[in-house]
PDB file of C-alpha atoms in Angstrom:
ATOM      1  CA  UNK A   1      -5.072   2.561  19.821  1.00 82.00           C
ATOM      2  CA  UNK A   2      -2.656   3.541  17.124  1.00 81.00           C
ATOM      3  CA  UNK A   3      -4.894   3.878  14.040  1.00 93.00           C
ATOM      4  CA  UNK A   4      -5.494   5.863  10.725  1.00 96.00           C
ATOM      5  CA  UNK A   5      -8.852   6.628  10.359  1.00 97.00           C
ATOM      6  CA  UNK A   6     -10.793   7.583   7.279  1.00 97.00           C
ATOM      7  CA  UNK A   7     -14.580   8.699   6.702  1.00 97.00           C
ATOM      8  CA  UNK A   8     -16.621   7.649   5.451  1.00 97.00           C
ATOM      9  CA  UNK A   9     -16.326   4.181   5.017  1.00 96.00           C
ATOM     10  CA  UNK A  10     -18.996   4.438   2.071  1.00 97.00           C
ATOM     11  CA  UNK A  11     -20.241   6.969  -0.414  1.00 97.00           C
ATOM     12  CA  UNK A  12     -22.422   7.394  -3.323  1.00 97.00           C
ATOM     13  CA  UNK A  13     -22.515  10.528  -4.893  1.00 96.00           C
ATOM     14  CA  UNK A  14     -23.351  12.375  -8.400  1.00 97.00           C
ATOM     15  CA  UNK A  15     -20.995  13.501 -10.983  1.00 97.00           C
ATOM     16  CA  UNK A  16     -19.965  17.055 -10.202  1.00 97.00           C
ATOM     17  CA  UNK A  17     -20.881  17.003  -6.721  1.00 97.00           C
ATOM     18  CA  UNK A  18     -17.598  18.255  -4.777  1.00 97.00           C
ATOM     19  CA  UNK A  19     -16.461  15.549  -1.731  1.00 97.00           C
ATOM     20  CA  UNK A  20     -13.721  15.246   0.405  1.00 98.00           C
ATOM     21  CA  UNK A  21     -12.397  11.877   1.970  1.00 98.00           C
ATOM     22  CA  UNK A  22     -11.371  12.488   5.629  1.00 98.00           C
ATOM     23  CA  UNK A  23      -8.183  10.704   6.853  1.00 98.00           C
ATOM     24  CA  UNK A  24      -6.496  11.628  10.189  1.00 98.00           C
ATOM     25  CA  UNK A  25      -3.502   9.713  12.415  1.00 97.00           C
ATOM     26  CA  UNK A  26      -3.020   9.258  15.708  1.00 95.00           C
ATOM     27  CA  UNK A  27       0.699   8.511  15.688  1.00 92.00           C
ATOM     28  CA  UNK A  28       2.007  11.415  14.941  1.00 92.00           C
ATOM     29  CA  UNK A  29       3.603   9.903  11.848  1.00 92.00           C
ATOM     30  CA  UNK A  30       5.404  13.158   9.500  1.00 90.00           C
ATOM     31  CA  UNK A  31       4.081  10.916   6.200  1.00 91.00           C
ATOM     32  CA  UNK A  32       0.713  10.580   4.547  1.00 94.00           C
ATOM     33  CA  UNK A  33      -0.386   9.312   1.729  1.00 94.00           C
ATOM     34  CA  UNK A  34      -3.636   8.063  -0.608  1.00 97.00           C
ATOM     35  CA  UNK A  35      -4.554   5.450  -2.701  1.00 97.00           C
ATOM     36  CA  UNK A  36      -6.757   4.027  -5.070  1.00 97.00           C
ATOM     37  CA  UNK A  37      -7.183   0.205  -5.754  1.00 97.00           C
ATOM     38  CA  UNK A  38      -8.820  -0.808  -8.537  1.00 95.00           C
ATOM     39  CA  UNK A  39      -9.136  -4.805  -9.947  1.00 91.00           C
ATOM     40  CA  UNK A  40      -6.341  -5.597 -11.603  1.00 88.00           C
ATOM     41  CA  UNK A  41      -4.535  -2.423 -11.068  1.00 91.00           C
ATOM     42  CA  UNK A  42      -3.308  -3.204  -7.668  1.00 91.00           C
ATOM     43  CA  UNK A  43      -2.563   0.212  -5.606  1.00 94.00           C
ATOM     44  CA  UNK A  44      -1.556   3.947  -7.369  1.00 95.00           C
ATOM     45  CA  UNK A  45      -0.676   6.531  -5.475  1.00 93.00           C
ATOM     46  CA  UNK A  46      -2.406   9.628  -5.905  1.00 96.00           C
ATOM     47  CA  UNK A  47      -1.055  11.969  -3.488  1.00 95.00           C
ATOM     48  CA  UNK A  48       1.504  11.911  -0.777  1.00 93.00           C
ATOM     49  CA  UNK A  49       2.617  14.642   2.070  1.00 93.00           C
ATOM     50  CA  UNK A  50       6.159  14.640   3.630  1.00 89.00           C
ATOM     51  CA  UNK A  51       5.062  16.928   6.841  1.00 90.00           C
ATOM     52  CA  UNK A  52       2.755  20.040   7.292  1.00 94.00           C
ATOM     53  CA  UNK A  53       2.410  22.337   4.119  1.00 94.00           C
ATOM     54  CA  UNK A  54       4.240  19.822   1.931  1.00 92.00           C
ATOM     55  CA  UNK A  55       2.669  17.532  -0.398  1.00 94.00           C
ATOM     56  CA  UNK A  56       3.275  16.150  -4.420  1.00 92.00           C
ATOM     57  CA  UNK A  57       1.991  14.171  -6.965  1.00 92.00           C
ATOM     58  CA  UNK A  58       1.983  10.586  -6.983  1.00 91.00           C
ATOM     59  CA  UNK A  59       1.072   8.597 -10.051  1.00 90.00           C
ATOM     60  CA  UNK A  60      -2.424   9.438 -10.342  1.00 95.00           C
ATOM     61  CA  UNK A  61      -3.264  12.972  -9.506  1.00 97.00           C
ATOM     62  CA  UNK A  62      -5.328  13.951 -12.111  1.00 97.00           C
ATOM     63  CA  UNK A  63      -8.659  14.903 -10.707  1.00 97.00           C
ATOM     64  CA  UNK A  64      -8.110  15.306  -7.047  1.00 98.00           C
ATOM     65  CA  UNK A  65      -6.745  17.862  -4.457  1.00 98.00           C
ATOM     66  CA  UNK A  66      -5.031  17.311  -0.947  1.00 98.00           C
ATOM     67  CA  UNK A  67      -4.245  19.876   2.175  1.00 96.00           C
ATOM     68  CA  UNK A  68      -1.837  19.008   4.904  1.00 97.00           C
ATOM     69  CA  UNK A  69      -2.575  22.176   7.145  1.00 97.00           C
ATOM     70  CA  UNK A  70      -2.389  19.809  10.465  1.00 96.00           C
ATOM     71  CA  UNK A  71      -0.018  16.688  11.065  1.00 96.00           C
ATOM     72  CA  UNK A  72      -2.365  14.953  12.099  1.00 97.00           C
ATOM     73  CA  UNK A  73      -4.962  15.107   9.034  1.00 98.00           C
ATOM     74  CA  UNK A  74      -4.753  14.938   5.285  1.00 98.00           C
ATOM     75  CA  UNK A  75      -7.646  15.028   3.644  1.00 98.00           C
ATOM     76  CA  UNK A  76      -8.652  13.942  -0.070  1.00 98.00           C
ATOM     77  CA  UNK A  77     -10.931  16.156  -1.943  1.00 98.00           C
ATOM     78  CA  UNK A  78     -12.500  15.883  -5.541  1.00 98.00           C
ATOM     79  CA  UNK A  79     -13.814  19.002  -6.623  1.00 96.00           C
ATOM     80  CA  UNK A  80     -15.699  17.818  -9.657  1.00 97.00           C
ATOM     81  CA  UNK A  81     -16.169  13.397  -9.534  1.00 97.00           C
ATOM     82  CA  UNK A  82     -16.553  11.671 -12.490  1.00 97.00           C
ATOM     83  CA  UNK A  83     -17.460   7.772 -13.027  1.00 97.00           C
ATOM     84  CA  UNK A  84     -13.778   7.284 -13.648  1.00 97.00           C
ATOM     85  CA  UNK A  85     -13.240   7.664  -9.792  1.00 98.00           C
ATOM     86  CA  UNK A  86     -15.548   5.165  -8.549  1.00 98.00           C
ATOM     87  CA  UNK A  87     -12.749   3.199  -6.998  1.00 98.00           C
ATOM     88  CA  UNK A  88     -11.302   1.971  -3.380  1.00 97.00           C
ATOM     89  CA  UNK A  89      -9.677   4.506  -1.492  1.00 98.00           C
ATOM     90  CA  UNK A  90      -6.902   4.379   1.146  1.00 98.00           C
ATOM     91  CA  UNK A  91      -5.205   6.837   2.697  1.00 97.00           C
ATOM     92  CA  UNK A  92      -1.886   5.266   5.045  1.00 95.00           C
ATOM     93  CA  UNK A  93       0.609   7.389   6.928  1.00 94.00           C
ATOM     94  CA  UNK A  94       4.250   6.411   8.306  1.00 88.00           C
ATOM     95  CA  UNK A  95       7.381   7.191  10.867  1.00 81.00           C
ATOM     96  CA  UNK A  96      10.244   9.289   9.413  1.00 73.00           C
ATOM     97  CA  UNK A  97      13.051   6.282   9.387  1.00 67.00           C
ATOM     98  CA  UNK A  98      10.719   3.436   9.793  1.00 58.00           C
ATOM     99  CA  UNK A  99      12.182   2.338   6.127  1.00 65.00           C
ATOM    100  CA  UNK A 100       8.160   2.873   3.726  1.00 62.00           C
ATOM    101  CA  UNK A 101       6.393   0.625   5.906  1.00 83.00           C
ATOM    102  CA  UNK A 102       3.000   2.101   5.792  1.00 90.00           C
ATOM    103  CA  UNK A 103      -0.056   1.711   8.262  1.00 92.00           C
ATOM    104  CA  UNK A 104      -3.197   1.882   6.218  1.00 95.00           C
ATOM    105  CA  UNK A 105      -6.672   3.268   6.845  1.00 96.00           C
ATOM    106  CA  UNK A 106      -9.954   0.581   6.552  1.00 95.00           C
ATOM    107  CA  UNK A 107     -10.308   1.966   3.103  1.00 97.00           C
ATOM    108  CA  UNK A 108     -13.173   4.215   1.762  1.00 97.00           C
ATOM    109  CA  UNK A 109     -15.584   2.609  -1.298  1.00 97.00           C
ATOM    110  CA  UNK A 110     -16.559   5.551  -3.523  1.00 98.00           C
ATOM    111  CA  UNK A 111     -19.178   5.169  -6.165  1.00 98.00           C
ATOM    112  CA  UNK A 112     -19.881   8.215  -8.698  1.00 98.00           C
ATOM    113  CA  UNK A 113     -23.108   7.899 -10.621  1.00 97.00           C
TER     114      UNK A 113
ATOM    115  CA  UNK B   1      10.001   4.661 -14.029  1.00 74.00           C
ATOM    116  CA  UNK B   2       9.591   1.315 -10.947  1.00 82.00           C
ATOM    117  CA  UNK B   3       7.548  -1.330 -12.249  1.00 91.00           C
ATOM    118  CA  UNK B   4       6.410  -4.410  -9.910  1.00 96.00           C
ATOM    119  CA  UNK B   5       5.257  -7.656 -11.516  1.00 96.00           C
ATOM    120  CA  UNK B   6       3.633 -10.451  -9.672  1.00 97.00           C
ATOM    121  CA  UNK B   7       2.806 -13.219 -12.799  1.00 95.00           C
ATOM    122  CA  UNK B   8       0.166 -15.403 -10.610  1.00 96.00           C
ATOM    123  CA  UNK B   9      -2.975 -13.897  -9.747  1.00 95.00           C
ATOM    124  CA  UNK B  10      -4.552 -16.772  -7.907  1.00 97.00           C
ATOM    125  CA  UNK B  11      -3.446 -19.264  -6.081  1.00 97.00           C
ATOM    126  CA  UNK B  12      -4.817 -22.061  -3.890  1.00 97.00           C
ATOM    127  CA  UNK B  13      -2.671 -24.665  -1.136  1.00 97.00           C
ATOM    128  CA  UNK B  14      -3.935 -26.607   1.178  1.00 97.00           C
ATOM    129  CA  UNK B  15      -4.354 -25.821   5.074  1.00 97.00           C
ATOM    130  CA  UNK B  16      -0.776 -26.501   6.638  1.00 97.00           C
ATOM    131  CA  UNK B  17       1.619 -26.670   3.574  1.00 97.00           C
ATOM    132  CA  UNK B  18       3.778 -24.042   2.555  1.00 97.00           C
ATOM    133  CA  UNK B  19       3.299 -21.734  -0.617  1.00 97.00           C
ATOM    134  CA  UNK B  20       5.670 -19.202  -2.364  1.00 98.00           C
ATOM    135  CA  UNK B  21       4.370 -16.325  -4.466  1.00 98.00           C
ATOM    136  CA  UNK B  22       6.516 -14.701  -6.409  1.00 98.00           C
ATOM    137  CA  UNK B  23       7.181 -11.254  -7.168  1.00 98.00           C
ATOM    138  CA  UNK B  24       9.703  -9.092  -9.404  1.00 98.00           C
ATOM    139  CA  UNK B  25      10.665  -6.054  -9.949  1.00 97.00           C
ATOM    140  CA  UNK B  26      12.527  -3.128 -12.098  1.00 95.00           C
ATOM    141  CA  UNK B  27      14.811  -0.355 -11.458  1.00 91.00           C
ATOM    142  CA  UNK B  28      18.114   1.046 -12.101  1.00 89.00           C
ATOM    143  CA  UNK B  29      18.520   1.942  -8.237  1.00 88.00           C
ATOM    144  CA  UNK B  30      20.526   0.281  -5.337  1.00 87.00           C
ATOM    145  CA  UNK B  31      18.898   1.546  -2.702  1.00 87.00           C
ATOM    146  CA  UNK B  32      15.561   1.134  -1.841  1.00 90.00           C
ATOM    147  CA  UNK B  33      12.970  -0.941   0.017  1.00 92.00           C
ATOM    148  CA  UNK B  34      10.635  -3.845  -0.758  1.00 95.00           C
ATOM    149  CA  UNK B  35       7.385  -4.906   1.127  1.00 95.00           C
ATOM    150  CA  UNK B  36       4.623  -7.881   1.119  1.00 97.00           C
ATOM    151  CA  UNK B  37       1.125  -6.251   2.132  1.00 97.00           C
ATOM    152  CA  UNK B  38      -1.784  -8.585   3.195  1.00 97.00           C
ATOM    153  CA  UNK B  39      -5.345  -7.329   2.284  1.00 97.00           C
ATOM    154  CA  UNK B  40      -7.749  -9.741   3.708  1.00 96.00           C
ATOM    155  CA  UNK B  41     -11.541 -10.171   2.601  1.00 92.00           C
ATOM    156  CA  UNK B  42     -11.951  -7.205   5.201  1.00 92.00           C
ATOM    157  CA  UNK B  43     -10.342  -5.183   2.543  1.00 93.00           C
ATOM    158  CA  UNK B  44      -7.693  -3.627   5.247  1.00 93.00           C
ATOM    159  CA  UNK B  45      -4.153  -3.402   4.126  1.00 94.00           C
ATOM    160  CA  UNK B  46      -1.287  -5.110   6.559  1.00 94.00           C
ATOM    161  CA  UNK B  47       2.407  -5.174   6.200  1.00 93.00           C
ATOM    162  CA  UNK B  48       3.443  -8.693   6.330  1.00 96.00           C
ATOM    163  CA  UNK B  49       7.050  -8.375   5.924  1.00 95.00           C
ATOM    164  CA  UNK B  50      10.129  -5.767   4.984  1.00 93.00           C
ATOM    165  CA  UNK B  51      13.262  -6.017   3.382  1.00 94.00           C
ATOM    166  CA  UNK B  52      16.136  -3.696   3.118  1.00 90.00           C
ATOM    167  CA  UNK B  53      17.928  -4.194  -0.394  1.00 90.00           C
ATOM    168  CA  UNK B  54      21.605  -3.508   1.050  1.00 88.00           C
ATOM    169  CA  UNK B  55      20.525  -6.000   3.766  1.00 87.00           C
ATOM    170  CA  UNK B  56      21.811  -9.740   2.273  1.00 84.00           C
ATOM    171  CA  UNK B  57      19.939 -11.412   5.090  1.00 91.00           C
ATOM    172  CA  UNK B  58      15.982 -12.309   3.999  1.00 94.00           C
ATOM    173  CA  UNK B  59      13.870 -11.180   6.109  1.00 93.00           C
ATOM    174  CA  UNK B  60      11.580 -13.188   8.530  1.00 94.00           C
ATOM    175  CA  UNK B  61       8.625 -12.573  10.606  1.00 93.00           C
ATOM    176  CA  UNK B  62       7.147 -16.058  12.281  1.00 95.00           C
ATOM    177  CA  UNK B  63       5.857 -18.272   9.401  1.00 97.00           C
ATOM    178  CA  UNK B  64       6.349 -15.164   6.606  1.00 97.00           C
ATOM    179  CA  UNK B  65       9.903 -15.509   5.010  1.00 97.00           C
ATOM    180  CA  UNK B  66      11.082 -13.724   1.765  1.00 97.00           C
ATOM    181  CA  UNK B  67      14.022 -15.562  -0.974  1.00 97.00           C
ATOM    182  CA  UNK B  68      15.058 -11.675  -1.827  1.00 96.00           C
ATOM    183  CA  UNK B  69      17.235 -12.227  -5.013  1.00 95.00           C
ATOM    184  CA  UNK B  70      19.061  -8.429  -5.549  1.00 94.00           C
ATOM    185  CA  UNK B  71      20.544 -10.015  -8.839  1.00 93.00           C
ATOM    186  CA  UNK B  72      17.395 -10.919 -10.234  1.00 95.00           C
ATOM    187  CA  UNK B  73      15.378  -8.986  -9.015  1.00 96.00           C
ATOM    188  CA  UNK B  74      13.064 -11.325  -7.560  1.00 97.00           C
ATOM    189  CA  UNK B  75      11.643 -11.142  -3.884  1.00 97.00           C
ATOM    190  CA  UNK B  76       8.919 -14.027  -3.723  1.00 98.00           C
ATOM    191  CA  UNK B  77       7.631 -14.661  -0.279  1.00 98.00           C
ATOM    192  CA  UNK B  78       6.942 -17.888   1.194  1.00 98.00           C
ATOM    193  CA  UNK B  79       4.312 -18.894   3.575  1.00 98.00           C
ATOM    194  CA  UNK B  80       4.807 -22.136   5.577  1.00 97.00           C
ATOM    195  CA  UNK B  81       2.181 -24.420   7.738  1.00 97.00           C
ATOM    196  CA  UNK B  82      -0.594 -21.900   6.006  1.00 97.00           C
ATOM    197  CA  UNK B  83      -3.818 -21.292   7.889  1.00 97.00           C
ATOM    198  CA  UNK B  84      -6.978 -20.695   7.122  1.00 97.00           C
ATOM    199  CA  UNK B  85      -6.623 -16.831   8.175  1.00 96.00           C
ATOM    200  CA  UNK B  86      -3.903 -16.487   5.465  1.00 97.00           C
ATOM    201  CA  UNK B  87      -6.462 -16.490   2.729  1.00 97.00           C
ATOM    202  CA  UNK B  88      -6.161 -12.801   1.318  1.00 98.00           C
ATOM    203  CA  UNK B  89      -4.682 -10.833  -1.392  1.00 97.00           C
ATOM    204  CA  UNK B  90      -0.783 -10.366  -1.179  1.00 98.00           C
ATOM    205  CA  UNK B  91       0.719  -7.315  -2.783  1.00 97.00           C
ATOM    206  CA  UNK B  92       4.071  -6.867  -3.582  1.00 97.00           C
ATOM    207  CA  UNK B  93       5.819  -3.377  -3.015  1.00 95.00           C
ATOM    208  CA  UNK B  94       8.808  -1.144  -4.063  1.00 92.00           C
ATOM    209  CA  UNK B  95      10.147   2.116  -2.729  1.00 89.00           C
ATOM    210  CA  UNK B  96      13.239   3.955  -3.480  1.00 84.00           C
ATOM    211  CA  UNK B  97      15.311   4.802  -0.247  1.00 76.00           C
ATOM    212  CA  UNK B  98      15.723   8.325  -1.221  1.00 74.00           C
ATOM    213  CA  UNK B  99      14.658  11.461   1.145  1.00 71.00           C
ATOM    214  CA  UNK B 100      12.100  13.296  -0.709  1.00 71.00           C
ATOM    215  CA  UNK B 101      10.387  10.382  -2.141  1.00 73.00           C
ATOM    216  CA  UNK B 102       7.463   8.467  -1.136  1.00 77.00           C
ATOM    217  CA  UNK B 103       6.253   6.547  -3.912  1.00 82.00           C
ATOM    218  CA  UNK B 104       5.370   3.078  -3.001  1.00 86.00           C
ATOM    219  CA  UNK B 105       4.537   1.214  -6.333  1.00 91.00           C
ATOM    220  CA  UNK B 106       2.512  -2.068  -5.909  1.00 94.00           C
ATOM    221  CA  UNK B 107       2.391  -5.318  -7.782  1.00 95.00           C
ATOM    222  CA  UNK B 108      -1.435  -5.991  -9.090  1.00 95.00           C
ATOM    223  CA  UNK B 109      -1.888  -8.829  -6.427  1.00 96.00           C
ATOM    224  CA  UNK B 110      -1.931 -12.379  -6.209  1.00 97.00           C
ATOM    225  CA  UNK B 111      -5.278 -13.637  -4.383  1.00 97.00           C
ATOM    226  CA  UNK B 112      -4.494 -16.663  -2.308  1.00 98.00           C
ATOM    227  CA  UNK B 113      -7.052 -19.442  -0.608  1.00 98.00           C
ATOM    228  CA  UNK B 114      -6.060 -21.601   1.814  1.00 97.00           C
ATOM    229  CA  UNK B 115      -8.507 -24.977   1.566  1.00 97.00           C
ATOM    230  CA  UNK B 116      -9.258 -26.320   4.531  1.00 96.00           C
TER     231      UNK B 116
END
């Protein structure tokens, strides 16, 4: 099944306590990307990757790192969480030429105590 | 800088009549794409429908149309005969056609119930 898988699906963790957000694709789509979604705020992107080795800033960046070493896997990492990241996370990857039209992950809920 | 504004945050129809939610947007570009996303209580995100700005045509995809106004701006999406299974958050979304860029900016969401 075509898919984009993320882990975990949950976490709870303590300020300062490094983490990294799993994401990988089956579909062996060039683009990746992440997301938070917080109420009101709708979805910001945080980081995106155009193929292996290349990634950039998307709205949000501030506090969070990315690797694209594999096509198939782009991992979010937070070295150092705060409270202010306690949010939804999604992480959605896409065809060259099928025109932005993302397939999304099941979304990871990240709390930071 | 892309900004996407959808001005109702909640709505509510009836099972089997048809609802339009509206969405608008800003930028100085010609080129680019807009989306409708469905995130269900199950909290996963699904493309409900595309639409190609130099493409006149609206786009539709079974009951999911879009009134896509290039002039104005505007690309509200209409749902007709609604089901229950259509209750859900709808975002709206905007991406420059441009090679190099991949930022998809999203409206703040309009949550829609269906009543039975």
């Amino acid at each position: 099944e075509a898919q984009v898988t993320q882990n975990p699906r949950y976490l709870i963790t303590v300020t300062g306590k490094k983490l990294t957000v799993t994401c990988s694709q089956n579909m062996n789509h060039e683009y990746m990307s992440w997301y938070r979604q917080d109420p009101g705020l709708g979805l910001r992107q945080i980081y995106y990757s155009m193929n292996v080795e290349v990634t950039d800033k998307g709205d949000v960046p501030e506090g969070y790192k990315v690797s694209r070493k594999e096509k198939r896997n782009f991992p979010l990492i937070l070295e150092s969480p705060s409270p202010n990241q306690t949010s939804l996370y999604f992480c959605a990857s896409r065809m060259d030429g099928q025109g932005g039209g993302y397939t999304f992950g099941s979304g990871t809920r990240l709390t930071v105590v | 800088a892309q900004t996407v504004t959808q001005s109702q945050p909640e709505m509510s129809v009836q099972e089997a009549e048809t609802v339009t939610l509206s969405c608008t947007y800003d930028t100085s570009e010609n080129n680019y794409y807009l989306f409708w996303y469905k995130q269900p209580p199950s909290r996963q995100m699904i493309l409900v429908i595309r639409q190609e700005a130099y493409k006149q045509q609206n786009a539709t995809e079974n009951r999911f149309s879009v009134n896509f106004q290039k002039a104005a701006k505007s690309f509200s999406l209409k749902i007709s005969d609604s089901q229950l299974g259509d209750t859900a958050m709808y975002f709206c979304a905007f991406m420059i056609r441009n090679f190099g860029n991949e930022k998809l900016t999203f409206g703040t969401g309009t949550r829609l119930t269906i009543i039975p």
